[in-house]
Short mmCIF file of C-alpha atoms in Angstrom, two decimals:
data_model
loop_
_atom_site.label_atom_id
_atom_site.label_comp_id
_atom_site.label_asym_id
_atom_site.label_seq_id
_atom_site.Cartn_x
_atom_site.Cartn_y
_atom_site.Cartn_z
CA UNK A 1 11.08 9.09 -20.08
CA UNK A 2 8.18 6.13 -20.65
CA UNK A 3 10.53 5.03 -23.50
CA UNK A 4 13.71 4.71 -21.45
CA UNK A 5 11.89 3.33 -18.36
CA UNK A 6 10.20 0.42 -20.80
CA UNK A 7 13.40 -0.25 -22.66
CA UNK A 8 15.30 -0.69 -19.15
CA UNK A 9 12.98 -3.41 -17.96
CA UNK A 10 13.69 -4.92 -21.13
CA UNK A 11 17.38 -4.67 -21.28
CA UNK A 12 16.93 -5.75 -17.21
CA UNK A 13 14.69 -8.83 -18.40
CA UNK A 14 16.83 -9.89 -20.96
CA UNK A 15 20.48 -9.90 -19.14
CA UNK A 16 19.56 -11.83 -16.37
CA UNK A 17 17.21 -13.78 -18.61
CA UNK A 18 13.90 -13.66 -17.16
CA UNK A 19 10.43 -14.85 -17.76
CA UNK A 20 8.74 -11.97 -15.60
CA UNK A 21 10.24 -8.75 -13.83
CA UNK A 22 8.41 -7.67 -10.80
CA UNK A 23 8.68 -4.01 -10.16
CA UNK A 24 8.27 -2.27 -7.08
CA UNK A 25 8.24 1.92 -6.66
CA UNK A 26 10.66 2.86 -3.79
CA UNK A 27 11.00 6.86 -4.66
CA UNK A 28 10.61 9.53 -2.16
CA UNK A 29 7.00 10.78 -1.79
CA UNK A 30 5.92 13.24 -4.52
CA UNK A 31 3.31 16.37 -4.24
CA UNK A 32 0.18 15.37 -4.30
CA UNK A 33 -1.07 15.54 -7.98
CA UNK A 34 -4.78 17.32 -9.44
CA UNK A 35 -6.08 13.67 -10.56
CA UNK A 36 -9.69 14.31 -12.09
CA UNK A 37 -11.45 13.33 -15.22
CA UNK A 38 -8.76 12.76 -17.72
CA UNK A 39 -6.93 9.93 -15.49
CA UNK A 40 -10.25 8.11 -15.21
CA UNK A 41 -9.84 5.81 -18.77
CA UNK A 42 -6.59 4.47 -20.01
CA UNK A 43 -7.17 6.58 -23.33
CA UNK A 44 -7.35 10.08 -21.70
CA UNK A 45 -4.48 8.87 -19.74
CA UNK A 46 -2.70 7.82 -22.90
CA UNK A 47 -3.76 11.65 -24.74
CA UNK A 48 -1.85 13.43 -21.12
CA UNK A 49 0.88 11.41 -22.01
CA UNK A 50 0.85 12.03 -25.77
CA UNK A 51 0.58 15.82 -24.34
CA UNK A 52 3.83 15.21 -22.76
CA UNK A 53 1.05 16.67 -19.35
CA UNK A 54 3.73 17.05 -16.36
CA UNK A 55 1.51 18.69 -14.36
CA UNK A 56 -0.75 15.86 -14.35
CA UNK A 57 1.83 12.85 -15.35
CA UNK A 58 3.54 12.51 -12.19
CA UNK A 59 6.74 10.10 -12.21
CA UNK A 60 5.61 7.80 -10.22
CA UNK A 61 2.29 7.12 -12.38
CA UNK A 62 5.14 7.21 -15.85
CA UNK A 63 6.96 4.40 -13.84
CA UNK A 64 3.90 2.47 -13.20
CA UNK A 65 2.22 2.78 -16.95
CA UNK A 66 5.75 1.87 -18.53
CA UNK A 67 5.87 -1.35 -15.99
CA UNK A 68 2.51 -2.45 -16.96
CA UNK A 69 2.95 -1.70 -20.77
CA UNK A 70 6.37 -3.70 -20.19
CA UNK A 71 4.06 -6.96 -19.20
CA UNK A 72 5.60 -6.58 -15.18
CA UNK A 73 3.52 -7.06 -11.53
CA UNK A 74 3.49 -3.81 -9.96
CA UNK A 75 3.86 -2.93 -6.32
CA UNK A 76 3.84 0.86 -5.10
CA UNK A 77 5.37 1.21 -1.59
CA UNK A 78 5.34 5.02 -1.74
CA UNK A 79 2.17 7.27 -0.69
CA UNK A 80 2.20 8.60 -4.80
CA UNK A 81 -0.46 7.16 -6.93
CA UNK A 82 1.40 4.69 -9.22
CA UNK A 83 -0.87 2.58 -10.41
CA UNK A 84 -4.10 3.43 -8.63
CA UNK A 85 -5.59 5.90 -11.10
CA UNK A 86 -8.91 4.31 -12.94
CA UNK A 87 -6.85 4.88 -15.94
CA UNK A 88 -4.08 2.51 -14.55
CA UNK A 89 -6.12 -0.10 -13.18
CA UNK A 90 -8.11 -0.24 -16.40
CA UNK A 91 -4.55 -1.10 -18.32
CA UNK A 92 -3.77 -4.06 -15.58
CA UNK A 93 -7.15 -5.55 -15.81
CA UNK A 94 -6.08 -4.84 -19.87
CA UNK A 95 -2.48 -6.11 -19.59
CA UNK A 96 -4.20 -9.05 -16.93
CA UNK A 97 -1.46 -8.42 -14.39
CA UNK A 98 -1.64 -8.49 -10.49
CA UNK A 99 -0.35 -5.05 -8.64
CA UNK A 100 -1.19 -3.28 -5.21
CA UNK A 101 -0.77 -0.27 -2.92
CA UNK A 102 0.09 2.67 -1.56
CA UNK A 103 2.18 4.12 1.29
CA UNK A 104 3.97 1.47 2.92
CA UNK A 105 3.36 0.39 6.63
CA UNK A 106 6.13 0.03 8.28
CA UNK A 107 6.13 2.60 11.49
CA UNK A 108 3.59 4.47 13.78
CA UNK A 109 0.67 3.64 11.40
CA UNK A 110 1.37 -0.15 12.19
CA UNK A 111 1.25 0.30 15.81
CA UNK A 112 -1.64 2.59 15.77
CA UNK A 113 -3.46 0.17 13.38
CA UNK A 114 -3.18 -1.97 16.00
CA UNK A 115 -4.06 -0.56 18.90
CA UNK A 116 -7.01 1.64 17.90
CA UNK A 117 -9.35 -1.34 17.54
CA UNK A 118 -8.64 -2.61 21.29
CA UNK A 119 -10.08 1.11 21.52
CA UNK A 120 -13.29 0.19 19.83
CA UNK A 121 -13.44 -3.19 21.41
CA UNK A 122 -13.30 -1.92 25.11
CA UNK A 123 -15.11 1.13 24.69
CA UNK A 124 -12.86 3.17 25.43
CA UNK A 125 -13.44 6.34 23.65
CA UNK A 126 -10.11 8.36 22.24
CA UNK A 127 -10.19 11.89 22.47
CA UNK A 128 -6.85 12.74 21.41
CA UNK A 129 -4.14 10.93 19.29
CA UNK A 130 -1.37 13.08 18.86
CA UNK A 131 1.72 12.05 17.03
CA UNK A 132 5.11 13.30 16.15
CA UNK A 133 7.44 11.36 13.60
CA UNK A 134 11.03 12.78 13.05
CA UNK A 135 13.12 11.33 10.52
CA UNK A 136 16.76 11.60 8.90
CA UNK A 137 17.29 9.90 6.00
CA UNK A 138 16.16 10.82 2.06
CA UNK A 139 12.64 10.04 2.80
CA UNK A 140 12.69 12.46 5.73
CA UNK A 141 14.72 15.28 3.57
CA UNK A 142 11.64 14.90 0.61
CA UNK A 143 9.06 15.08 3.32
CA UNK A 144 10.57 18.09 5.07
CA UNK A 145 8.66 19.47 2.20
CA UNK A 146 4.82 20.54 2.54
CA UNK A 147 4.24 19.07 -0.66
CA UNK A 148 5.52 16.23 -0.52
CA UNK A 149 4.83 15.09 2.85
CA UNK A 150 0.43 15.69 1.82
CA UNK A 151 0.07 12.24 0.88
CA UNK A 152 1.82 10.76 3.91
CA UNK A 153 -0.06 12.77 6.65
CA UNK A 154 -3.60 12.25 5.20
CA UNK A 155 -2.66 8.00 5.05
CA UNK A 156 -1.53 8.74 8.53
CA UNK A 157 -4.60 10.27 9.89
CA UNK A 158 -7.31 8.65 8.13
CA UNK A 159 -6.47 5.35 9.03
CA UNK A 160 -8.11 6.32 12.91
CA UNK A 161 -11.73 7.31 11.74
CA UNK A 162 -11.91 4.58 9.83
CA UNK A 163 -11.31 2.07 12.73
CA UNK A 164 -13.20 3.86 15.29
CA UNK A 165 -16.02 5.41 13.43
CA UNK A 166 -15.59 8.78 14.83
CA UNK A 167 -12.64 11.43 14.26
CA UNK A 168 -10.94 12.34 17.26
CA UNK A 169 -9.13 15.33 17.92
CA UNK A 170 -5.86 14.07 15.60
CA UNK A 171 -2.73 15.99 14.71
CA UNK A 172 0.23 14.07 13.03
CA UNK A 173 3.46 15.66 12.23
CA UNK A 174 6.48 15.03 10.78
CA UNK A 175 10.26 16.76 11.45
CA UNK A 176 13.38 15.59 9.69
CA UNK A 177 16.20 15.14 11.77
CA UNK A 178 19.44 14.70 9.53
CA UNK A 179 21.58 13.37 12.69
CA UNK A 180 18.98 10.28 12.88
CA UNK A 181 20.36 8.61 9.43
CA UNK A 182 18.26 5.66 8.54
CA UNK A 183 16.55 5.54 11.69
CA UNK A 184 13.13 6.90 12.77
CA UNK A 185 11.36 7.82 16.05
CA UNK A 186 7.76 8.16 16.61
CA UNK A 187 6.25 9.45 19.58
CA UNK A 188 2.43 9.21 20.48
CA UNK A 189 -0.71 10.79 22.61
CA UNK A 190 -3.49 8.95 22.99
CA UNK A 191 -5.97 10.74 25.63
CA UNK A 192 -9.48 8.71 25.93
CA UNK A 193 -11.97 8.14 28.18
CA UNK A 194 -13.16 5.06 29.99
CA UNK A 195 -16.40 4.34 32.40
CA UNK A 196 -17.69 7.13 34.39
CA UNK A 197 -15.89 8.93 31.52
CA UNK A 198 -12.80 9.11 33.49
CA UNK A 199 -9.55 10.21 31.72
CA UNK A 200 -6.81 8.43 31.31
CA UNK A 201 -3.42 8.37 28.73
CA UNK A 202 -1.70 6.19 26.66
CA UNK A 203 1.97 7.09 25.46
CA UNK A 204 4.49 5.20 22.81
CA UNK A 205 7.82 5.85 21.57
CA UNK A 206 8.57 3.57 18.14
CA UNK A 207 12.16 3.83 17.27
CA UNK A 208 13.15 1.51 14.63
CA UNK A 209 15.35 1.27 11.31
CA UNK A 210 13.31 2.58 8.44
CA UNK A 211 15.24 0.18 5.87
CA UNK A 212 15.36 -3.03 7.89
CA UNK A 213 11.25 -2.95 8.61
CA UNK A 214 10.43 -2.07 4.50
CA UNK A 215 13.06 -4.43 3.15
CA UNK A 216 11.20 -8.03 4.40
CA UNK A 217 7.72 -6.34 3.53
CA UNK A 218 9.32 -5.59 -0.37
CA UNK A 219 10.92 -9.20 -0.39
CA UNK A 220 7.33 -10.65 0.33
CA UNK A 221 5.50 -8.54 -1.82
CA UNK A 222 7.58 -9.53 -4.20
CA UNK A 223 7.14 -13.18 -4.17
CA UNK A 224 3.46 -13.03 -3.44
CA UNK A 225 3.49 -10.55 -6.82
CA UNK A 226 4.85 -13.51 -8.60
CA UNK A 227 2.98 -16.01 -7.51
CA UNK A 228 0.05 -14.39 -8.22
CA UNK A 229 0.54 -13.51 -12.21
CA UNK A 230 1.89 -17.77 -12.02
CA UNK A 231 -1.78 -18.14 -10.75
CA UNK A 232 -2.74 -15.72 -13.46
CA UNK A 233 -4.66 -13.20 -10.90
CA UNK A 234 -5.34 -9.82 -12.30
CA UNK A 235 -6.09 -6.49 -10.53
CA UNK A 236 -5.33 -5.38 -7.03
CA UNK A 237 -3.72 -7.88 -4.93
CA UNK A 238 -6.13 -7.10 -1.68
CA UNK A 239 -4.57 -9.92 0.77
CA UNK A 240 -1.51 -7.40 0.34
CA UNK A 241 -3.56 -4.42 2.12
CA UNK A 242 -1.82 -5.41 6.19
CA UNK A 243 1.41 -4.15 4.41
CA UNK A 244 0.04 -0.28 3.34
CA UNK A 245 -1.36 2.53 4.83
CA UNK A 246 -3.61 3.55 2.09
CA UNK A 247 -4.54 -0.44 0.46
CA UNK A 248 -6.42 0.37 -2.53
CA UNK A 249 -9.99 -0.90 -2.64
CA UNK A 250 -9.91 -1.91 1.17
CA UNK A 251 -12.03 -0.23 3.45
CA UNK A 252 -11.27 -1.84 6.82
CA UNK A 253 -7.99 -0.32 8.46
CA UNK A 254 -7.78 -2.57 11.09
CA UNK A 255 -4.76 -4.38 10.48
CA UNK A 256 -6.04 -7.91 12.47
CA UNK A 257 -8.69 -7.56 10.06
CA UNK A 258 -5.91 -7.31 7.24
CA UNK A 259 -3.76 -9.81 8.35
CA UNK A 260 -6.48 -12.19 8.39
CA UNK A 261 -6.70 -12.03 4.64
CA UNK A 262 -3.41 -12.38 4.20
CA UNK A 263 -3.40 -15.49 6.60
CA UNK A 264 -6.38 -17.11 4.51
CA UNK A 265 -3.77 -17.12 1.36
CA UNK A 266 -0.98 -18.95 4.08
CA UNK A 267 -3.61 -21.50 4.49
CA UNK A 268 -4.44 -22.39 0.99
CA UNK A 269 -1.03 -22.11 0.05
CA UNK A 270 0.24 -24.59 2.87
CA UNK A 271 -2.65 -26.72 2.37
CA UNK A 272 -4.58 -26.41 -1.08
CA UNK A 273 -7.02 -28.45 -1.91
CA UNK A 274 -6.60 -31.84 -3.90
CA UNK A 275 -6.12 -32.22 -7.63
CA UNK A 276 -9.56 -32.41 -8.87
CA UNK A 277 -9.83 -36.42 -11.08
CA UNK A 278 -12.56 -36.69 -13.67
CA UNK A 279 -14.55 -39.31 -11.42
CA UNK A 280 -14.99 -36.37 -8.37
CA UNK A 281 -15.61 -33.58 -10.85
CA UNK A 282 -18.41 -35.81 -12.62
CA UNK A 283 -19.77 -36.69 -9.20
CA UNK A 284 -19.64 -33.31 -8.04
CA UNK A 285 -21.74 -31.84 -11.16
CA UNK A 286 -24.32 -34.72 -10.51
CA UNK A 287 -25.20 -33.58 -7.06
CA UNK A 288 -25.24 -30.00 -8.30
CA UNK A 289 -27.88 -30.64 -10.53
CA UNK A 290 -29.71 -32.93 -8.06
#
């Protein structure tokens, strides 16, 4: 499978002749995988594959190794693991190519990203969060399964205690409604608590098209993903994290505090700074060692 997935980036690469192929994961959610010890270096990840290990090869982590080994940027917009195994990481920091995830935000997690730190900022302390997600298209049909849909709820609910610094009660589910096509409707509780602890309630209804709000976020992600191996960055990509529910190596949630990041890029990219001439560069190094 490796094989054919590497020679199809090639074949892709060399018909519409192209100095670098960005790839980006779109597949269904898969079942959570057993990752452990023997995904943790690039070599034990190289002997499960030499194993032909299914069990602990999943496809979306084959898509993402045959991507990198291909020379390509790497984005993961599904909850799977793609490339954030140690294993993986170790062969972009190898390969020196830029690449980010997991679990594109797009949805309710985007809205409640948003409005749990006006929460924390007013004190108000949440109780409850309840939410219910229903679904009809291919994505909704793979996550009808209990498998499958692991990953998704625990990027969904984690995303909360991170921001407030407490776990509320927290329930999130998720129902597959065929008649609902490409479009999906969330529908959310939030019960807190204000001064003199009095109770009050918060309710939203997202409805929105599930391809139309992931297609912009890809096209971006996309473009930054080139720009950065033109720049020659390696590793995760963390300005990317306001676009995923599960950012890897970002620990802040909060997706103002996200955004900012990615807004810091904007600004050096609309503005950088001056070519640096021999004269300022000399000067500069003489007040350094002054």
């Amino acid at each position: 499978l490796i094989e054919q997935l590497r020679a199809a980036i090639r074949d892709f690469k060399l018909k519409h002749q192209l100095d670098h192929v960005v790839v980006v994961n779109l597949a269904s959610a898969e079942a959570v995988p057993d990752v452990g010890a023997r995904h943790n270096t690039l070599s034990d990840f190289e002997q499960l594959l030499s194993e032909n290990h299914k069990a602990l090869v999943t496809p979306s982590m084959a898509a993402a190794y045959a991507a990198l080994r291909e020379g390509c940027s790497y984005i993961n917009f599904t909850p799977s693991p793609g490339a954030a195994i140690p294993g993986l990481l170790e062969l972009a920091k190898q390969q020196k190519l830029p690449h980010y995830g997991n679990d594109g935000k797009t949805g309710e997690t985007l809205v409640k990203t948003t409005l749990a730190p006006m929460f924390a900022m007013r004190n108000l302390h949440v109780m409850s969060w309840e939410g219910f997600n229903m679904l009809g298209n291919g994505d909704g049909k793979t996550l009808n399964n209990p498998d499958n849909r692991q990953a998704k709820l625990e990027n969904k609910t984690r995303v909360l205690d991170n921001i407030l610094g407490y776990s509320p009660h927290s329930d999130v589910a998720i129902n597959y409604v065929p008649s609902l096509g490409d479009w999906k409707t969330a529908w959310d509780l939030i019960h807190f608590k204000g001064f003199l602890d009095v109770p009050m309630t918060l309710q939203f209804t997202w409805q929105g098209c599930d391809s139309i709000l992931a297609a912009p976020l890809v096209l971006d992600m996309v473009r930054f993903a080139e720009y950065a191996y033109r720049q020659h960055e390696v590793g995760p990509m963390h300005h990317l994290a306001c676009f995923f529910k599960n950012p890897i190596e970002v620990e802040d949630m909060s997706l103002f505090v996200q955004f900012e990041a990615l807004g810091t890029l904007h600004v050096t990219l609309m503005h950088p700074p001056p070519p640096q001439t021999s004269r300022s560069a000399a000067k500069q190094t003489h007040h350094r060692f002054l």
